[in-house]
Short mmCIF file of C-alpha atoms and ligand atoms in Angstrom, two decimals:
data_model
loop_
_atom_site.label_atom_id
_atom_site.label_comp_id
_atom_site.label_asym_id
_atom_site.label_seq_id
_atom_site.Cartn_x
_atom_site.Cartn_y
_atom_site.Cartn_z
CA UNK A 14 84.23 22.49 141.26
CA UNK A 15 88.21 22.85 140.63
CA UNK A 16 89.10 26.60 140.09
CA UNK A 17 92.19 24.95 138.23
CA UNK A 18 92.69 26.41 134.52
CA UNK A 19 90.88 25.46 131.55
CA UNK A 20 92.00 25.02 128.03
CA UNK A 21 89.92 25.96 125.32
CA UNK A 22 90.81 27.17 122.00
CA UNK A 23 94.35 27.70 122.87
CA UNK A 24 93.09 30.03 125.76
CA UNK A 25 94.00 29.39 129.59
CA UNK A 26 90.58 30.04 131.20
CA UNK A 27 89.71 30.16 134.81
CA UNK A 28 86.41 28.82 135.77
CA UNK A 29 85.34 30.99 138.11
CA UNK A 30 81.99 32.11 139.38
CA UNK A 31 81.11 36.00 139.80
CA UNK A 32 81.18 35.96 143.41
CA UNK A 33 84.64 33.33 143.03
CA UNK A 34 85.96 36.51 141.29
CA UNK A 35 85.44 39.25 142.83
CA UNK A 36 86.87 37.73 145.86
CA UNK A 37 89.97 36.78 143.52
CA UNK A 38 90.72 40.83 142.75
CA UNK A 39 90.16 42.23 146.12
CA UNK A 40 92.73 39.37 147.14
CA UNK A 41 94.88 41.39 144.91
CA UNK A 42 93.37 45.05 145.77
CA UNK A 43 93.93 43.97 149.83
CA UNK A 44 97.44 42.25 149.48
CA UNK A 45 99.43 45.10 147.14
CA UNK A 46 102.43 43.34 145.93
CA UNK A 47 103.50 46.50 143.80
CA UNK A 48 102.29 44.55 140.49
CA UNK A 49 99.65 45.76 138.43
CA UNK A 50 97.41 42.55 137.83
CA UNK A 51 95.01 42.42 134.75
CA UNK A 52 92.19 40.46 133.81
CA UNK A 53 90.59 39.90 129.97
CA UNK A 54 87.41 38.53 129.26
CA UNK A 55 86.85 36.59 126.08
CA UNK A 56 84.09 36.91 123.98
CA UNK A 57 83.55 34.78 120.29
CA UNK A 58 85.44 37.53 118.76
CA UNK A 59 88.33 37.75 121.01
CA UNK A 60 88.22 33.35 120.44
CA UNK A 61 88.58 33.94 116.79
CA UNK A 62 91.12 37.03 116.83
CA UNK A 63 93.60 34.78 118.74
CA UNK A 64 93.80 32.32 116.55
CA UNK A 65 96.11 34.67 114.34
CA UNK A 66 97.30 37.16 116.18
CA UNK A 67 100.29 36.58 117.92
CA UNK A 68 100.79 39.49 120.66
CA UNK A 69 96.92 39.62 121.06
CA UNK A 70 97.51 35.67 122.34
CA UNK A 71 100.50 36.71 124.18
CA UNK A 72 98.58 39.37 126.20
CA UNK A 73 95.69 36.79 127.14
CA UNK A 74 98.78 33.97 127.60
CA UNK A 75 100.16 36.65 130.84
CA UNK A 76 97.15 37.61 131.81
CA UNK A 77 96.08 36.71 135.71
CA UNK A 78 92.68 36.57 135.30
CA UNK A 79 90.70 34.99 131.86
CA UNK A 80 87.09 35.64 132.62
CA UNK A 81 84.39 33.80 129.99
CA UNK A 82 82.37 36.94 128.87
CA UNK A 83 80.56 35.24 125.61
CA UNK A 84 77.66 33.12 125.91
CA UNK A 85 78.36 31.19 123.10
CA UNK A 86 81.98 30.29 124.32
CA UNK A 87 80.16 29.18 127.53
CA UNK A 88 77.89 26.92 125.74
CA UNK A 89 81.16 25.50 123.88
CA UNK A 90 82.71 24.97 126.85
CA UNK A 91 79.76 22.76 128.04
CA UNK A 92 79.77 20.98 124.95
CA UNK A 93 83.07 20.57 125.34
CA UNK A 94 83.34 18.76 128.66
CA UNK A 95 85.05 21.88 129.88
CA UNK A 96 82.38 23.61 131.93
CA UNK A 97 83.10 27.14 133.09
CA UNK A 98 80.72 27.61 136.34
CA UNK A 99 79.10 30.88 134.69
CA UNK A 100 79.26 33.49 132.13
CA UNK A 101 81.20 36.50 133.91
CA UNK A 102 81.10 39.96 131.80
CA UNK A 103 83.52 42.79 131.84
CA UNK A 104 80.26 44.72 132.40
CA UNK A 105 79.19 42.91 135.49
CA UNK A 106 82.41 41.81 137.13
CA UNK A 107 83.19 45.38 136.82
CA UNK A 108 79.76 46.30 138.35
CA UNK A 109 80.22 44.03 141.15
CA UNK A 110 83.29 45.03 142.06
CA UNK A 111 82.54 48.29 142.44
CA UNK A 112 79.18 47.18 144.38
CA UNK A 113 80.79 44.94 146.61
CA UNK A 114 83.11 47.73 148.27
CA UNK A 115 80.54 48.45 150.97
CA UNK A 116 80.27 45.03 152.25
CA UNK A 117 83.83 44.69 152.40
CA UNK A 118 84.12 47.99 154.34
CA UNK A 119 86.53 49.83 152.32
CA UNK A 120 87.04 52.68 149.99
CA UNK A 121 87.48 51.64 146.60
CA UNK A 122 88.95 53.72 144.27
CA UNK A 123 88.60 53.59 140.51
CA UNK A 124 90.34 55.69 137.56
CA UNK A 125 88.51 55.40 134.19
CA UNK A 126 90.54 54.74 130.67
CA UNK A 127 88.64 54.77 127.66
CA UNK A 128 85.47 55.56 125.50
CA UNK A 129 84.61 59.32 123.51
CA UNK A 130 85.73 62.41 124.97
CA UNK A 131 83.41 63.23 127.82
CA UNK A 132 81.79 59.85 128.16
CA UNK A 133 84.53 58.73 131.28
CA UNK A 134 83.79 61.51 133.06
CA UNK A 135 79.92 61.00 132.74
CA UNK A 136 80.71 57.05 134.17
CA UNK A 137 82.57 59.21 137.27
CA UNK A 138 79.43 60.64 138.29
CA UNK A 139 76.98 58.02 138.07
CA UNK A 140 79.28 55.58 139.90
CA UNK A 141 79.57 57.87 142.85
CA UNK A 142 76.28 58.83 142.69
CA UNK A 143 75.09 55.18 142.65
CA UNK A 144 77.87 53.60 145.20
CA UNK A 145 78.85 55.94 147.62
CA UNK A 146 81.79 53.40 148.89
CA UNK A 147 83.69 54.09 145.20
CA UNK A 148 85.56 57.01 144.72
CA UNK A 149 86.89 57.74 141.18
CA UNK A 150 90.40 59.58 140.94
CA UNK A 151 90.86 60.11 137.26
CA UNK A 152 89.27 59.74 134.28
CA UNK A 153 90.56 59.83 130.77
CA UNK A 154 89.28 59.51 127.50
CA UNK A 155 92.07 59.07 124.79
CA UNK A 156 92.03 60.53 121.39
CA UNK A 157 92.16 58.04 118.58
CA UNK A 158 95.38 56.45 117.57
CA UNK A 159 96.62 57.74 121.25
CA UNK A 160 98.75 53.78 121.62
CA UNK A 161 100.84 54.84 118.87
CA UNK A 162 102.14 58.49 120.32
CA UNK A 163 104.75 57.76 123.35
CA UNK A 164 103.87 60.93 124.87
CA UNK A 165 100.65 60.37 125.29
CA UNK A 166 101.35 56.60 126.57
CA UNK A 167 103.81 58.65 129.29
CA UNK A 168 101.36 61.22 130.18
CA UNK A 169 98.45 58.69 130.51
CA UNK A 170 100.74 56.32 132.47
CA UNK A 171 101.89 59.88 134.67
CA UNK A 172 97.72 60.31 135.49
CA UNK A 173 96.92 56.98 136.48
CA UNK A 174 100.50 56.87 138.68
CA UNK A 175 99.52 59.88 140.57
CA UNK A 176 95.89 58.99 141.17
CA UNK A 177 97.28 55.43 142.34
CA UNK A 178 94.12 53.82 141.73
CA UNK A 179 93.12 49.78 143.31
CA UNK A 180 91.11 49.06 139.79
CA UNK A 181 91.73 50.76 136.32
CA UNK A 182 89.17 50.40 134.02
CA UNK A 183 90.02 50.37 130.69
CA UNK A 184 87.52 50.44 128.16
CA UNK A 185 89.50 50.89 124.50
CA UNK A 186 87.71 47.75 122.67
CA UNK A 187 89.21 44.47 121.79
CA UNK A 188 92.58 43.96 121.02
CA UNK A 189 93.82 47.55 121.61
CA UNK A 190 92.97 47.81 125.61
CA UNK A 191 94.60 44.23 126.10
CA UNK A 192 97.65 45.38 124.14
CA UNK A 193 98.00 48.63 125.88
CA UNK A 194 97.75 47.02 129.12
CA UNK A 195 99.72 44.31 128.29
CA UNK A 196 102.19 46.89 126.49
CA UNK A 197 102.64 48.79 129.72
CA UNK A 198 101.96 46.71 132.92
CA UNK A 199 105.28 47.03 134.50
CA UNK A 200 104.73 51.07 134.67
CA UNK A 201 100.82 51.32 135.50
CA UNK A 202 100.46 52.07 138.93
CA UNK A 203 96.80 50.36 140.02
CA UNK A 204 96.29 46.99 141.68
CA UNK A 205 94.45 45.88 138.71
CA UNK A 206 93.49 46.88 135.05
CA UNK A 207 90.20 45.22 133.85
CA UNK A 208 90.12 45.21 129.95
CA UNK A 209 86.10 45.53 129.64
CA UNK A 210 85.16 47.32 126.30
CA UNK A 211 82.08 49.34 126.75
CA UNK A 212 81.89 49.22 130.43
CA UNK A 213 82.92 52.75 130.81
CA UNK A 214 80.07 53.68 128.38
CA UNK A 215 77.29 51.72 130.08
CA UNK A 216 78.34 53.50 133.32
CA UNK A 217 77.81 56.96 131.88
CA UNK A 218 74.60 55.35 130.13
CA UNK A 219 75.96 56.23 126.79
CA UNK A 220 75.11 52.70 125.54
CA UNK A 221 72.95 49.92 127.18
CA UNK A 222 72.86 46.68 127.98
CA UNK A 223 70.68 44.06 126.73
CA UNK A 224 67.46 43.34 128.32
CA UNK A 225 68.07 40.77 131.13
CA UNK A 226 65.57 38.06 129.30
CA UNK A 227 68.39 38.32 126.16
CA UNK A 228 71.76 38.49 128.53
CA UNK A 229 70.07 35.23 130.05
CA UNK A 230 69.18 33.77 126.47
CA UNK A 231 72.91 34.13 125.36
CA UNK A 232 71.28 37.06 122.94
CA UNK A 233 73.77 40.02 124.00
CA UNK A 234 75.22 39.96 120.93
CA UNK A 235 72.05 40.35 119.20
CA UNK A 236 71.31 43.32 120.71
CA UNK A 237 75.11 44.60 120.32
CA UNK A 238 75.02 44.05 116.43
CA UNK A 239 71.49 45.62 116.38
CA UNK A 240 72.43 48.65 118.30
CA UNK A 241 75.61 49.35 116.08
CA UNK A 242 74.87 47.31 112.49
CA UNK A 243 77.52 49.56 110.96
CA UNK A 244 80.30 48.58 113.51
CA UNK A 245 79.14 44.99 114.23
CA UNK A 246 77.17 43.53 111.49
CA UNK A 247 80.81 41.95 109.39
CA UNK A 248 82.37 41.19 112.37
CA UNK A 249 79.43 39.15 113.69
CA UNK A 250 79.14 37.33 110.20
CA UNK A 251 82.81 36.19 110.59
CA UNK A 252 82.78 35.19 113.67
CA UNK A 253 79.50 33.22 112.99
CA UNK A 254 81.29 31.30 110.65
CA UNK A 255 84.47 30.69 112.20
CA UNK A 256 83.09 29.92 115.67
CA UNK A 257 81.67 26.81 114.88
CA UNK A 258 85.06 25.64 112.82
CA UNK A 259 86.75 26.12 116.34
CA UNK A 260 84.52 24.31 117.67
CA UNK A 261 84.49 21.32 115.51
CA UNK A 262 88.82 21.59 115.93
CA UNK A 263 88.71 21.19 119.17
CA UNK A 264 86.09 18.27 119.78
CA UNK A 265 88.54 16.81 116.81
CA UNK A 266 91.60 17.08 118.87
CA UNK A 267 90.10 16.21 122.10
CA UNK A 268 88.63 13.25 121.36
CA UNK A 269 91.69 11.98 119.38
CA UNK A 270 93.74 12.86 122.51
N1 UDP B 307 87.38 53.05 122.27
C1 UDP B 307 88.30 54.00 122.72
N2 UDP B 307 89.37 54.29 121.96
C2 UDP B 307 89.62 53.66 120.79
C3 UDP B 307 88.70 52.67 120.33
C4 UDP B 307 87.58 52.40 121.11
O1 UDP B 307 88.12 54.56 123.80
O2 UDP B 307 90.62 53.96 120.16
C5 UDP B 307 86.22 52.74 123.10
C6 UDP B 307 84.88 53.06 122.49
O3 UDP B 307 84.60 54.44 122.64
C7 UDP B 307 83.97 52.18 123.32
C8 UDP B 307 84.83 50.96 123.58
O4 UDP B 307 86.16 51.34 123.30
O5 UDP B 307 83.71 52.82 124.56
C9 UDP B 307 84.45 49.82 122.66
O6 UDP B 307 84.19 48.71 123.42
P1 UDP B 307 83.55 47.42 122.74
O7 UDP B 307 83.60 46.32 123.71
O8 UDP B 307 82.26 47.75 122.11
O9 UDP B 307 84.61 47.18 121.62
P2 UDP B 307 84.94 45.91 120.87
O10 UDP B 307 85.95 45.20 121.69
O11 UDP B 307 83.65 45.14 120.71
O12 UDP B 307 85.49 46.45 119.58
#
């Protein structure tokens, strides 16, 4: 299967597999070429965001890896007669990067970006604990409204230059992590940034996954919107209805093409 770029709903995708992945960022993690690469992984919410928000597009236009996280866009995508091989997660890319250091006999180190006060440092210790080949060198947990206050943005940027980390994780939700990232890739001093919402919170085991049987079902969401109603519950219902509108667009346009 081509690893060529996909178009879908005005987003350049690459259809890659996990493994196809994770082979694609320690390309970039083994071969430094003093840029910090990022990759964004769109979900049904980040599909319907970009359709009207122009520097949340422009982020996901530059960025160097665009990673199908949502089931349903998956499904689309098949519909579509644009297959993308697999689902691939923030969660679990990030997961198997950090997993696959071993076998590729090298230290891996990781600085955290994101989630409640105390909650990064939690993900530090259970990812040592668990792979022994990852070592974390920072961890910071931002206070709200943080992107608007250079300062911070220069202090932040000062942490992660002197830890020097191969992978930033950055776990701010959707758009604000691909903004910031975006905002400030020329000055971030990692290999690459991976924009992956609550990563940094399953790590600490602050919030979990869905059960396997769901993730496999295309139910994450499900268990997302049942796990925070208060957070989820409108967003869900828009998306639900403009999804499918996407969908119908772009079968439109494609087959009038
Ligand atoms: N978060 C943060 N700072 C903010 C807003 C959110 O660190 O200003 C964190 C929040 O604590 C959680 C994550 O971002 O860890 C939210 O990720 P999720 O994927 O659930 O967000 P979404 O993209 O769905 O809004």
């Amino acid at each position: 299967m081509t690893t060529e770029r996909i178009r879908l709903f005005g987003i350049e995708i690459d259809p890659l597999t996990r493994e196809q992945a994770v082979d694609r960022v320690y390309a970039w993690i083994e071969n430094p070429d003093g840029k910090c690469r990022f990759v964004v992984t769109p979900n049904v919410d980040h599909t319907v965001m970009l359709q009207h928000h122009a520097t949340f597009r422009k982020a996901y236009d530059d960025a160097d890896l665009v990673l199908v996280d949502g089931m349903p866009v998956v499904l689309a995508s098949r519909m579509l007669k644009k297959p993308v091989p697999e689902r691939v997660t923030g969660a679990d890319l990030t997961i198997d990067l950090l997993a696959a250091a071993a076998r590729k006999e090298r230290r891996l180190s990781v600085f955290f970006l994101g989630a409640a006060d105390g909650v990064a440092n939690r993900a530090v210790n259970n990812v040592e604990r668990t792979w022994p080949d990852v070592y974390a060198v920072g961890a910071y947990s931002p206070p709200i409204g943080f992107q608007n206050d250079e300062q911070e943005n220069d202090r932040i940027l000062a942490m992660i230059d002197s830890a020097n980390p191969d992978i930033l994780v950055v776990g701010l939700g959707a758009p604000k992590q691909e903004l910031w990232v975006h905002a400030h890739q020329d000055r971030i001093n990692a290999r690459v940034a991976l924009c992956v919402g609550a990563t940094i919170d399953f790590l600490a085991g602050e919030k979990s996954r869905a059960p396997l049987w769901m993730q496999n079902y295309g139910l994450e969401w499900c268990h997302r919107v049942m796990t925070e109603p208060k957070r989820l519950a409108a967003r869900y219902a828009h998306d639900a209805w403009m999804f499918p509108k996407l969908v119908w667009c772009e079968w439109w346009y494609d087959t009038r093409a």
